[in-house]
Coordinates of C-alpha atoms in Angstrom, one line a residue:
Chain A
X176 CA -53.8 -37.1 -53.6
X177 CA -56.9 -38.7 -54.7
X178 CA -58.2 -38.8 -58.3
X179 CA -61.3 -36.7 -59.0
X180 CA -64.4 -38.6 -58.8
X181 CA -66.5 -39.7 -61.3
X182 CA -69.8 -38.1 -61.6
X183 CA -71.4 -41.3 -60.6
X184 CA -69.5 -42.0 -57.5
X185 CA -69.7 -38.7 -56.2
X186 CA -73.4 -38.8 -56.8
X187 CA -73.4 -42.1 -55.0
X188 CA -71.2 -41.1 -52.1
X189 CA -73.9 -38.5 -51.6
X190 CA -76.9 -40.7 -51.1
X191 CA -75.0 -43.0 -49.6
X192 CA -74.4 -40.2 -47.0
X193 CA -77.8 -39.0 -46.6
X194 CA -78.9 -42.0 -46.6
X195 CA -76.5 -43.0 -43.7
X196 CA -77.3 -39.3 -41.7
X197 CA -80.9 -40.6 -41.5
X198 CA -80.4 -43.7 -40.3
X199 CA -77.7 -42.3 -37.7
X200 CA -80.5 -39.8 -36.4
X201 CA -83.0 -42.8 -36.2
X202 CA -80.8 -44.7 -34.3
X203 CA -79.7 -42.0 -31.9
X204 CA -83.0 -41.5 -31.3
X205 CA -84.1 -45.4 -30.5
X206 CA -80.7 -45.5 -28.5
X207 CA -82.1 -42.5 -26.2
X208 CA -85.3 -44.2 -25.7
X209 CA -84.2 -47.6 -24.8
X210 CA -81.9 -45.9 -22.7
X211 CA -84.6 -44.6 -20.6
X212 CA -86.1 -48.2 -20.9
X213 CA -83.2 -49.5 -20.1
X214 CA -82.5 -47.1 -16.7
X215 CA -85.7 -47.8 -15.4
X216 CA -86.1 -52.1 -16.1
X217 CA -82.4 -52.9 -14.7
X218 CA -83.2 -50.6 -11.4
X219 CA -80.4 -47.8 -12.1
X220 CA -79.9 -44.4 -11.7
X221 CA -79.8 -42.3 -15.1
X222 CA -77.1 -39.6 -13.5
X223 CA -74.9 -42.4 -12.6
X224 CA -71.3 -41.8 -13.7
X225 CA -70.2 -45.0 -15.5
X226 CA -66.4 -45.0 -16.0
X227 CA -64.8 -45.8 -19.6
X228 CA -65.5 -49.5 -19.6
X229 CA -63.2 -52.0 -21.9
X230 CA -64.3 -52.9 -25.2
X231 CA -66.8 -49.9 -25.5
X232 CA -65.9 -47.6 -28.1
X233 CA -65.5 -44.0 -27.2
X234 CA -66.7 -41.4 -29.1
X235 CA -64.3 -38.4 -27.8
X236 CA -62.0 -37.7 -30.4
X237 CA -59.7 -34.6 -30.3
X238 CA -59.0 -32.4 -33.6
X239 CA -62.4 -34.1 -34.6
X240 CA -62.3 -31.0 -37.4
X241 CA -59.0 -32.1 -38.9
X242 CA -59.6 -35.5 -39.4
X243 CA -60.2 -37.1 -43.3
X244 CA -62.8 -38.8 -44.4
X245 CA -60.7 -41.8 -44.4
X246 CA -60.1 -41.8 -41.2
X247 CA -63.6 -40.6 -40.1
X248 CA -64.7 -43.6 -42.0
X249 CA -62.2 -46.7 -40.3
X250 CA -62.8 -45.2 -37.1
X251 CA -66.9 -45.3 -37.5
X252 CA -66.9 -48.5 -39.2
X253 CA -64.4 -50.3 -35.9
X254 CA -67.1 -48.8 -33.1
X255 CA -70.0 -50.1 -34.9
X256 CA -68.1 -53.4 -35.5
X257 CA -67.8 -53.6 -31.5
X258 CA -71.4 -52.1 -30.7
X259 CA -73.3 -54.7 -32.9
X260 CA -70.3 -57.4 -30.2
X261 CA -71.5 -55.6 -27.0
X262 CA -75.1 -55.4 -28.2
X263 CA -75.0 -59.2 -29.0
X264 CA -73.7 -60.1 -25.5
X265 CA -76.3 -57.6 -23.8
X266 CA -79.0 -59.7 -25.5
X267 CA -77.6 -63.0 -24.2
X268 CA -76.9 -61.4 -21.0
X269 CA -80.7 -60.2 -21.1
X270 CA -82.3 -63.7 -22.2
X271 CA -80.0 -65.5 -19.5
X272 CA -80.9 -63.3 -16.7
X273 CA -84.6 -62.4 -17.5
X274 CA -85.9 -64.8 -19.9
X275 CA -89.9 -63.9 -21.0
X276 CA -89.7 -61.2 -18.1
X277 CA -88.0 -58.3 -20.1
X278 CA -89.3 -59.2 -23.4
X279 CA -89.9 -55.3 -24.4
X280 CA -86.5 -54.8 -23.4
X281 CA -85.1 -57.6 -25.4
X282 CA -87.3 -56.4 -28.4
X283 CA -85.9 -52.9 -28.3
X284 CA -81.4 -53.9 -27.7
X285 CA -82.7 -56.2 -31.0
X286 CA -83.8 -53.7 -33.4
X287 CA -81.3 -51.1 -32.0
X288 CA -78.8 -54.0 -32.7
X289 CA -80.1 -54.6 -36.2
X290 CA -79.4 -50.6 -36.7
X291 CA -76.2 -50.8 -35.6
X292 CA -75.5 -54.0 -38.2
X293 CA -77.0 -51.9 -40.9
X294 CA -74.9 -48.8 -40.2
X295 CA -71.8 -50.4 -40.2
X296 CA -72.6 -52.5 -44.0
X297 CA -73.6 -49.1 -44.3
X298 CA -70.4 -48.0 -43.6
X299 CA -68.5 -50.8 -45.3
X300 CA -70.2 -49.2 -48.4
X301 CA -68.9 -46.7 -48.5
X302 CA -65.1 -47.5 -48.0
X303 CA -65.9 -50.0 -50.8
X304 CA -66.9 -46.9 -52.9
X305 CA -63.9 -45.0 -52.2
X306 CA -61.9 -48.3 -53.2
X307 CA -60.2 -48.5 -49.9
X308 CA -60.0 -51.8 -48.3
X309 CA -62.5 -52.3 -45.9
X310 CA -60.6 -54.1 -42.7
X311 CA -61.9 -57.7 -42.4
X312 CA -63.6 -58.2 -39.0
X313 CA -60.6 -60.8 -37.5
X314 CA -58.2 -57.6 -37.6
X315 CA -61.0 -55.7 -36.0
X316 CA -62.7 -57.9 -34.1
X317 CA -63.4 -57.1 -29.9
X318 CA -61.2 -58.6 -27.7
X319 CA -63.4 -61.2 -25.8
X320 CA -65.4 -59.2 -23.4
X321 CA -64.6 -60.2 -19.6
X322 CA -67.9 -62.2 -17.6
X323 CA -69.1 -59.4 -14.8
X324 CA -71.1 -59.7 -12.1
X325 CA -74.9 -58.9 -12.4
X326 CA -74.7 -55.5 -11.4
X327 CA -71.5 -54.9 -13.5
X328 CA -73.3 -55.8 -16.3
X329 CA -75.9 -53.5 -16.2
X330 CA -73.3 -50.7 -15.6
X331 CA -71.7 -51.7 -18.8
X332 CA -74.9 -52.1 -20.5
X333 CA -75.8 -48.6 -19.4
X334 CA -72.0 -47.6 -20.5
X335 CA -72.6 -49.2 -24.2
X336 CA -75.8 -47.7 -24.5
X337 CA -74.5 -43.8 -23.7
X338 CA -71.6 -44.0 -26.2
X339 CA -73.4 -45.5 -28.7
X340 CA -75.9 -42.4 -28.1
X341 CA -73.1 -40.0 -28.6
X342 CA -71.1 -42.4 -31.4
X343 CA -75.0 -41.7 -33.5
X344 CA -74.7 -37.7 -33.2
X345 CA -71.1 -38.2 -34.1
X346 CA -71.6 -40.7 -36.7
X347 CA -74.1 -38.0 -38.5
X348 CA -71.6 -34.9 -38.6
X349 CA -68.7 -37.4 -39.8
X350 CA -70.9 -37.8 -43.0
X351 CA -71.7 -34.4 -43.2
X352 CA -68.5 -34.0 -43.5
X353 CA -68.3 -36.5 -46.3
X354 CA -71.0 -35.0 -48.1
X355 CA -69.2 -31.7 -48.4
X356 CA -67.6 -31.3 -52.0
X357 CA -63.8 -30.9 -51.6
X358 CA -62.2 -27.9 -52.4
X359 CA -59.6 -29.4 -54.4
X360 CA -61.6 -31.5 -57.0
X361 CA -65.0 -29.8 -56.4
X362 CA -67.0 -32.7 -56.7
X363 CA -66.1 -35.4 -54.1
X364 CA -65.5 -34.9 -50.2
X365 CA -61.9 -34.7 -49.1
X366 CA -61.3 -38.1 -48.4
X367 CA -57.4 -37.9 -49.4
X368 CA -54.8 -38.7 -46.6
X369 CA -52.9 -36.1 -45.6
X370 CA -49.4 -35.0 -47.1
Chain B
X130 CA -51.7 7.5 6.6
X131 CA -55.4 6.7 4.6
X132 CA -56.3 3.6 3.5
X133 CA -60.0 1.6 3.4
X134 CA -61.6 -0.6 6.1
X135 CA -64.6 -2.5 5.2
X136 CA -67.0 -3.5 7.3
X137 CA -70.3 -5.2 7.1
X138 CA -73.9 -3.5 7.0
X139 CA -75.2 -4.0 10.7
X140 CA -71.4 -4.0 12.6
X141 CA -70.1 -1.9 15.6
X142 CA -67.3 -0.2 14.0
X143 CA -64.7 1.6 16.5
X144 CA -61.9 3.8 15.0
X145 CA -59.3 5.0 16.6
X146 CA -56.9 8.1 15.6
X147 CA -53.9 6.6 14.7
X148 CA -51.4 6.3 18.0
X149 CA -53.2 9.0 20.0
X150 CA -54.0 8.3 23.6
X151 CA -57.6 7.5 24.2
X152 CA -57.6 10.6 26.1
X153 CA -56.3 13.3 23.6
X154 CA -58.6 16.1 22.4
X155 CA -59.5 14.9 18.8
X156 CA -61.6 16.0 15.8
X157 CA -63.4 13.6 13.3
X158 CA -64.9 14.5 10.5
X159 CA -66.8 12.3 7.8
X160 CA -66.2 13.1 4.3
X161 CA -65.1 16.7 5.7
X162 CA -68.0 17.1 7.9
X163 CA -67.4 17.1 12.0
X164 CA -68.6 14.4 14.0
X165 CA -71.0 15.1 17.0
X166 CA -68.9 14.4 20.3
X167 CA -71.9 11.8 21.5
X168 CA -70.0 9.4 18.8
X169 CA -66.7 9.8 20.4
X170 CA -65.7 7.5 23.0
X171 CA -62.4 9.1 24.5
X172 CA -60.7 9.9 20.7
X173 CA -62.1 6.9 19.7
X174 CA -65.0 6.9 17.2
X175 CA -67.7 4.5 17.5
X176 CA -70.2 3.9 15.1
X177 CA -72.9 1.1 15.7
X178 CA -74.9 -0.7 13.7
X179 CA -73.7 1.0 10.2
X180 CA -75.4 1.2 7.0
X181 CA -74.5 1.9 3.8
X182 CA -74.8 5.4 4.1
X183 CA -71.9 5.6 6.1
X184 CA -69.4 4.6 3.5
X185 CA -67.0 7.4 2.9
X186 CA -63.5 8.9 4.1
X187 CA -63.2 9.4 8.1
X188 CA -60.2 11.6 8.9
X189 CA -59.4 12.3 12.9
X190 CA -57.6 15.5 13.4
X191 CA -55.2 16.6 16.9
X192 CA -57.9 18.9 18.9
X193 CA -55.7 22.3 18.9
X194 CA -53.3 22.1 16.6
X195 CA -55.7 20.4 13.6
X196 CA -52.8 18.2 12.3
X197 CA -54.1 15.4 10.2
X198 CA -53.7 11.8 12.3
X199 CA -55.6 9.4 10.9
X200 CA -57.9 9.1 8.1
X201 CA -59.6 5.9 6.5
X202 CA -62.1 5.1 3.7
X203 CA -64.4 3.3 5.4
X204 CA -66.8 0.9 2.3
X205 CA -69.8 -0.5 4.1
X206 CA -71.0 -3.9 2.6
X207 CA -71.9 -7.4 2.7
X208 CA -70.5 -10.8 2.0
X209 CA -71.2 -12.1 -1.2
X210 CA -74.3 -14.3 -1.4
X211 CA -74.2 -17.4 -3.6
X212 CA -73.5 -16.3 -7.2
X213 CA -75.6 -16.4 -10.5
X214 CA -73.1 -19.0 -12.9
X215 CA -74.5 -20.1 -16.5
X216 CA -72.6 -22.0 -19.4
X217 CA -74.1 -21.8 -22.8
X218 CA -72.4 -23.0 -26.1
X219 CA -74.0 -20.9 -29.0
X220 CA -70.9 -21.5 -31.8
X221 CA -70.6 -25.4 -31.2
X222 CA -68.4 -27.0 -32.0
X223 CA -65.8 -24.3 -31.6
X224 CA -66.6 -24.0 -27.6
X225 CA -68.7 -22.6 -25.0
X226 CA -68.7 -19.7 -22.6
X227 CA -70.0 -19.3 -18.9
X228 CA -71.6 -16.4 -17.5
X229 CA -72.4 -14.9 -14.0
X230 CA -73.5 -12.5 -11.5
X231 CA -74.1 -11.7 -7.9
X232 CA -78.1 -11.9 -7.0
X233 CA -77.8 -8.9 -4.5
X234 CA -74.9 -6.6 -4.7
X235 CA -72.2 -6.2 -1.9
X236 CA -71.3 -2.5 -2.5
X237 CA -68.0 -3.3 -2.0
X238 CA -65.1 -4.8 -4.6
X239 CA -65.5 -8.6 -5.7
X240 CA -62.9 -10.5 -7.2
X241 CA -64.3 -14.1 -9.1
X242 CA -62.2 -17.2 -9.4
X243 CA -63.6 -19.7 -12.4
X244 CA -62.5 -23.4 -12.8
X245 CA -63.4 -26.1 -15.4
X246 CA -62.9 -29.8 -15.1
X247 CA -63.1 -32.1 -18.0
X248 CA -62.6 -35.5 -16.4
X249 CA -59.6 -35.0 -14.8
X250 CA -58.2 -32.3 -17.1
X251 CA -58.1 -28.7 -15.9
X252 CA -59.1 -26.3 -18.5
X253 CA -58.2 -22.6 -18.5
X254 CA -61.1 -20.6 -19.4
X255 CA -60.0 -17.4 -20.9
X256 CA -61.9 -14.2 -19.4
X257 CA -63.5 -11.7 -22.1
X258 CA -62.6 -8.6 -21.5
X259 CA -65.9 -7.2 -22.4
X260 CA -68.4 -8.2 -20.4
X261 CA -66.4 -8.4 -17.8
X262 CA -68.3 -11.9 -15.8
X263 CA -67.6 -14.2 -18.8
X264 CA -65.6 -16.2 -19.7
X265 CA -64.8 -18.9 -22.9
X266 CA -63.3 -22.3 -23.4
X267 CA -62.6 -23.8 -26.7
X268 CA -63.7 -27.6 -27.0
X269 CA -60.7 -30.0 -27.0
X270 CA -62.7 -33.2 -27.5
X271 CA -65.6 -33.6 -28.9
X272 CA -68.5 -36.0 -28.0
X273 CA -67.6 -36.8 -25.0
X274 CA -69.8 -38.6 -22.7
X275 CA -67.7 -37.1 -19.5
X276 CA -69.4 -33.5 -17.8
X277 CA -68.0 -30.5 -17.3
X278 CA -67.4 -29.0 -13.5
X279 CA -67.7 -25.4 -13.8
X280 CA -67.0 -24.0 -10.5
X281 CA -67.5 -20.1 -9.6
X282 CA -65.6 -18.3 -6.1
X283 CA -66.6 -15.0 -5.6
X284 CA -64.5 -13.2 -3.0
X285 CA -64.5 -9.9 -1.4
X286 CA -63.3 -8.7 1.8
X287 CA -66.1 -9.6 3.9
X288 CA -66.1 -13.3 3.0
X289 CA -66.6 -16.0 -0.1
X290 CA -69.0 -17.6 -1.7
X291 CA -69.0 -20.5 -4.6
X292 CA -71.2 -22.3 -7.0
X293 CA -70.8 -25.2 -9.1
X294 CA -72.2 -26.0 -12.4
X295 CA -71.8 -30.0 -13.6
X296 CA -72.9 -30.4 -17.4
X297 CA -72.4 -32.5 -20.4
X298 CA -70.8 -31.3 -23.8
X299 CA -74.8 -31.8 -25.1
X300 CA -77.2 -30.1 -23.1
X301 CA -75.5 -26.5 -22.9
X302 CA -75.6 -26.1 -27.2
X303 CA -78.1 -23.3 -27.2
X304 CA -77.7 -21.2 -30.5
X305 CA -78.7 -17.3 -30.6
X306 CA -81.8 -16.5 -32.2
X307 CA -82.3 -16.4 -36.1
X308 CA -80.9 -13.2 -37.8
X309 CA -82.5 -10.8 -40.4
X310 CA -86.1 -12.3 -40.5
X311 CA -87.8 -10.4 -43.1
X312 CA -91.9 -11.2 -43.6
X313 CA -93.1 -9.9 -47.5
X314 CA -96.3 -10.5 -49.1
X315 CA -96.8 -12.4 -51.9
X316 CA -97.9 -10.3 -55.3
X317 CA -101.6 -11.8 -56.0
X318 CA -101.9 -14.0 -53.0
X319 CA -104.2 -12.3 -50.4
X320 CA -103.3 -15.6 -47.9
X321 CA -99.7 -15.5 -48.2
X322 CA -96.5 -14.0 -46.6
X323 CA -93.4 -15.3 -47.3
X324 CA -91.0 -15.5 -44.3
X325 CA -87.1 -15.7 -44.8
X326 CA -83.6 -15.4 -42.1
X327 CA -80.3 -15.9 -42.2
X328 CA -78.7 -18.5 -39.5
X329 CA -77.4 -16.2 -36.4
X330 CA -73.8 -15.2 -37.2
X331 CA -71.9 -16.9 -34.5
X332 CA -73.0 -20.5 -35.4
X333 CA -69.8 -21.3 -37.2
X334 CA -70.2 -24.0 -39.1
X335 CA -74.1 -24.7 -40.7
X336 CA -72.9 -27.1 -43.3
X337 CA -71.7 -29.5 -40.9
X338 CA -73.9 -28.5 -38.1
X339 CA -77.2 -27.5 -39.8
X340 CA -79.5 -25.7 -37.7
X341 CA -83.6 -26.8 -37.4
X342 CA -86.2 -24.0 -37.1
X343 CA -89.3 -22.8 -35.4
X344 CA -91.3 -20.4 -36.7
X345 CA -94.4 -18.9 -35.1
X346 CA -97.1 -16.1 -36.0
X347 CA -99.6 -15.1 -35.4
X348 CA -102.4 -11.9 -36.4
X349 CA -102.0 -9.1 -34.1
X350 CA -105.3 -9.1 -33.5
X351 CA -105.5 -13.0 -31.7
X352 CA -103.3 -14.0 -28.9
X353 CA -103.2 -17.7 -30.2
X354 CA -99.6 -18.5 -32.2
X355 CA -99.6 -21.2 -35.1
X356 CA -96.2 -22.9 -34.9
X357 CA -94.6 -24.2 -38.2
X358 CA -91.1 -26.7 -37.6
X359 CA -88.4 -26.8 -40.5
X360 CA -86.0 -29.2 -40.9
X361 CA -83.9 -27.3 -43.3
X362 CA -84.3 -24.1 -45.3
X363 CA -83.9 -20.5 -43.9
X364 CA -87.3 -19.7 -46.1
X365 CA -90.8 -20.3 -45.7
X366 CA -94.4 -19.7 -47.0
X367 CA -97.0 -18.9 -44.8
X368 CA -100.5 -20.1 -47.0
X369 CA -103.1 -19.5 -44.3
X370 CA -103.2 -15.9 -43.3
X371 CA -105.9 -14.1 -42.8
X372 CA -106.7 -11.5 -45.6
X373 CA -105.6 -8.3 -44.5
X374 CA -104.6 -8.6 -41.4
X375 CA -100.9 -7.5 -39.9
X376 CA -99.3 -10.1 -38.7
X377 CA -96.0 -10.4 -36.3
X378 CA -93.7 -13.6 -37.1
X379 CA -90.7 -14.8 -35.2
X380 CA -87.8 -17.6 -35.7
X381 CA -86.2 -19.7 -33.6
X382 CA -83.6 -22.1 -34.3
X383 CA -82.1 -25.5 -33.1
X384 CA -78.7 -27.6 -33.7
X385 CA -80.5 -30.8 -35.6
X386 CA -79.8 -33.2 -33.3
X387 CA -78.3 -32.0 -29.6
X388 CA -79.0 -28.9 -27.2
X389 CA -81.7 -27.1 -26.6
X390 CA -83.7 -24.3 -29.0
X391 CA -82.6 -20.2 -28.8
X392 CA -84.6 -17.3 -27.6
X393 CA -87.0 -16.0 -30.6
X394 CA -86.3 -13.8 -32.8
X395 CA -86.5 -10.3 -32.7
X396 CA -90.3 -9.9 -34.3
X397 CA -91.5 -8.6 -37.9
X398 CA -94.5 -7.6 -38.6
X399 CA -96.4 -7.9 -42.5
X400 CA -99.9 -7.9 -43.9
X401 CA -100.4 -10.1 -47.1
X402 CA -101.2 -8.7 -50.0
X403 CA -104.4 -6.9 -50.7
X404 CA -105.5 -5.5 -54.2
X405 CA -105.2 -1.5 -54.6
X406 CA -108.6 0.3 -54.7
X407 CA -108.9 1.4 -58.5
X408 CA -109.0 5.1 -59.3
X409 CA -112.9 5.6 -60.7
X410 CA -113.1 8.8 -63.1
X411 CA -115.8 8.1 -65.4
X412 CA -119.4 6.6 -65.9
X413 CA -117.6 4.0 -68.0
X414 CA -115.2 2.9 -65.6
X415 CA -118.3 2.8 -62.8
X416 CA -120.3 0.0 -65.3
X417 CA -117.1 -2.1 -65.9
X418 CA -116.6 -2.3 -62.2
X419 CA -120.0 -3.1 -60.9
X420 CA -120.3 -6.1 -63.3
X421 CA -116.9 -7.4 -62.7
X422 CA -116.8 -10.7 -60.3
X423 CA -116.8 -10.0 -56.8
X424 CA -115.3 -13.0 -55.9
X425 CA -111.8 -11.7 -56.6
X426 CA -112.1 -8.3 -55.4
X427 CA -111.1 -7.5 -51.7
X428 CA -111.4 -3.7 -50.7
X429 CA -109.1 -2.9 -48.5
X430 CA -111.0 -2.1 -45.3
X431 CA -109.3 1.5 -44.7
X432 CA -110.1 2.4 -48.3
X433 CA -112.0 5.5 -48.4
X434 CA -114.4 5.1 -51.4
X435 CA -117.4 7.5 -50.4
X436 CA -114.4 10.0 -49.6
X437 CA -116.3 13.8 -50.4
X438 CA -112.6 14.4 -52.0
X439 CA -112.7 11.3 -53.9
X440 CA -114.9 12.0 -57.0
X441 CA -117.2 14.7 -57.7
X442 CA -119.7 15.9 -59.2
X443 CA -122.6 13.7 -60.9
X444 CA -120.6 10.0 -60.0
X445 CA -120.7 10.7 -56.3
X446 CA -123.4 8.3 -55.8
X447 CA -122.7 5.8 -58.3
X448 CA -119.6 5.5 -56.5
X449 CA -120.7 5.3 -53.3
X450 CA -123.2 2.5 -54.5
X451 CA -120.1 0.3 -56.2
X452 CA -118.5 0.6 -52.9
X453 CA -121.4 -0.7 -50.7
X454 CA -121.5 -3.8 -53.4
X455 CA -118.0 -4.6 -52.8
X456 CA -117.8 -4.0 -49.2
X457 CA -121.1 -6.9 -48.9
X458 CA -119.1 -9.0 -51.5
X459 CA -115.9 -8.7 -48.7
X460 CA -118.1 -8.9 -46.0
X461 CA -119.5 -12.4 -47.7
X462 CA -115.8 -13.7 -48.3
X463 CA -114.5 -13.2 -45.2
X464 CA -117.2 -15.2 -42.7

């Protein structure tokens, strides 16, 4: 079991938390609207199914409820590891095929991107603050992501784009769930591993 | 030997009496009432074009000896049109339920199938026992990006019918409306009402899933609603009312980030705060009054100052005067 926090890093953890829940919601909310941006510039069809492409992090989790905050924590922190990857290559992918044409588009993957760096640091943060190890980025790092057609990559892109949606809603209930005081110490969230 | 037939509003129906010949001497009765020969075709009964009036038990009796050969409930229906299906999660993220019903009804016994798809996985989707067309599923995953196929069979003995329902984990989180929504006035504050409500008792888990609100109201006496949003809180103080006036106030609330908002609340109704007419006895009282400032004095407009009852004798008119002051001084305020 984990010592009881200090006053300070429970305080810390909070902000931290809030701080990271508004920033989730921001970036949910950019995500949805480049989405629609994104639907209507690369010519697809928003009700298109996508199937579970490689590399992209899915957000589904069963026994979401029972998980600690440890593990909410490592699993957050690898997804937005390999969103800020997939985001990169989207860019690239963007510049290459459209150069000056899509410049709006371009503008909006980079500050959703920049989001998505910020959360995970974010993230990083607070695994620092809980003393745990944060996983260096060669242990996490993406596999490299396979070169796709034209059209395949605008599927993928459309595929990135939904999970990180749903990974932003998810990411703000996981630190919720942080932010709640544990019942065991009464002033820090239950972050210990289970027995 | 009885047993029921159904047919559909609009057939031919022909009965016959059990394994009599066509040509044996036969009585039928409907629901113990004889049947006019001109129906009978041989001992065969022919009904044409039936409605639904013509539901009910049709026994054929052996002409002289009146022994019982053949009876039927016949149930006069229709096939079931398309049905009615809706899926709503209002405790997320414990689960969601689906609801339906026929548009028309068939007047005769339905039977309904439900499936769920998740993906690929089938998931069983336990039916409540009260009301009887729902049924709930508890979430296995969370946040998933793949829909759910809800499809609905509805079967009865004149044919089937199905619908099908396709809908991500997101878009069905509808919570029920805000619960206890009490509306007080605030002591001293003629513009004021303070609103509170409790989050509706089947969202499970606030803490982690904190509800958003919407709060409207509105005097009775305008149609127009002001509309308030409210991050968090289940409390909030209304500063622009209209002295006086009864107002009716409702909640609805919101998960904070996914689904869609619930019905309103059920509606209060208050009036802010108004000052209670003073009691006026003597001359004294009278003088202290008039000279007071108006600008804090409201009378309440159902007040009955220049009541016969009131006062009497010699400070009738004085206090009849004081009250035309402060009505003009209320009159003044409130343009």
């Amino acid at each position: 079991m984990a010592a009881p926090d200090s006053p300070s890093t429970a305080l810390r953890r909070r902000d931290l938390c809030s701080r990271g829940i508004r920033l989730a919601g921001k970036m949910r909310a950019d995500v949805v609207d480049l989405l629609d941006t994104y639907v209507e510039q690369q010519g697809l069809d928003a009700s298109a199914s996508v199937a579970a492409v490689e590399g992209v992090p899915l957000a589904a989790v069963e026994r979401w409820d029972e998980q600690t905050g440890t593990q909410r924590l490592l699993e957050n922190l690898a997804a937005y590891r390999a969103f800020r990857a997939l985001l990169a290559q989207m860019l690239e992918e963007q510049r290459e095929q459209l150069g000056e044409a899509d410049a709006g588009l371009g503008r909006a993957l980079a500050a959703v991107l920049l989001q998505v760096s910020a959360f995970a640091y974010h993230l990083e943060e607070l695994l620092r603050l809980e003393s745990r190890g944060v996983p260096s980025e060669e242990e996490d790092g993406p596999p490299p992501l396979p070169r796709l057609s034209l059209f395949e990559q605008k599927l993928r892109g459309l595929g990135v784009l939904r999970e990180l949606a749903q990974w932003a809603v998810r990411s703000a209930r996981d630190l919720r769930q942080l932010a709640k005081p544990s019942p065991a110490t009464g002033t820090g969230p239950g972050l210990a591993e289970s027995p | 030997d009885s047993h029921i037939q159904y047919e559909r509003v609009g057939a031919d129906v022909t009965m016959k009496c059990g394994s009599m010949d066509w040509d044996a001497a036969v009585t039928w009765t409907a629901n113990g009432t004889d049947i006019d020969e001109s129906h009978l075709n041989g001992s065969y009964l022919i009904l044409k074009n039936v409605d639904l009036s013509q539901s009910g038990q049709y026994s054929c009796y052996e002409g002289s000896s009146w022994h019982l050969k053949y009876q039927t409930n016949l149930r006069v229906g229709t096939p079931p049109k398309e049905p009615v299906l809706m899926c709503r999660s209002n405790n997320y993220p414990k689960g969601f339920y689906c609801s339906w019903h026929l548009p028309t009804p068939t007047y005769i016994p339905n039977t309904f199938n439900i499936s769920v798809v998740h993906g690929t996985k089938d998931m069983v989707c336990e039916k409540d026992a009260v009301p009887k067309n729902r049924c709930h599923i508890r979430y296995i995953q969370l946040f998933s990006t793949v829909k759910y196929k809800v499809t609905l069979t509805v079967t009865n003995a004149l044919g089937k019918n199905f619908t099908t329902l396709t809908f991500d984990e997101f878009a069905i989180v509808k919570p029920d409306p805000p619960e206890s929504v009490v509306a007080k006035p605030v002591p001293n504050n003629p513009r004021r009402l303070e609103v509170s409500w409790q989050n509706p008792s089947s969202w499970p888990e606030p803490e982690s899933f904190p509800l958003k609100f919407f709060l409207r109201y509105r005097p009775l006496i305008l149609d127009q609603w002001q509309h308030v949003e409210l991050s968090d809180g289940t409390s909030h103080t209304i500063t622009d009312a209209y002295a006086g006036k009864e107002y009716i106030i409702q909640v609805a609330a919101k998960d904070n980030d996914i689904g869609t908002w619930s019905d309103w609340s059920v509606a209060v109704h208050a009036t802010p705060w108004t000052e209670e007419p003073k009691h006026l006895t003597t001359e004294a009282q009278i003088t202290e009054t008039t000279s007071a400032s108006t600008s804090s004095f409201m009378a309440p407009p159902t007040t009955k100052i220049c009541d016969k009852g009131a006062v009497v004798g010699s400070g009738a008119v004085a206090v009849c005067w004081t009250a035309g002051l402060v009505v003009a001084a209320y009159s003044v305020l409130f343009i």
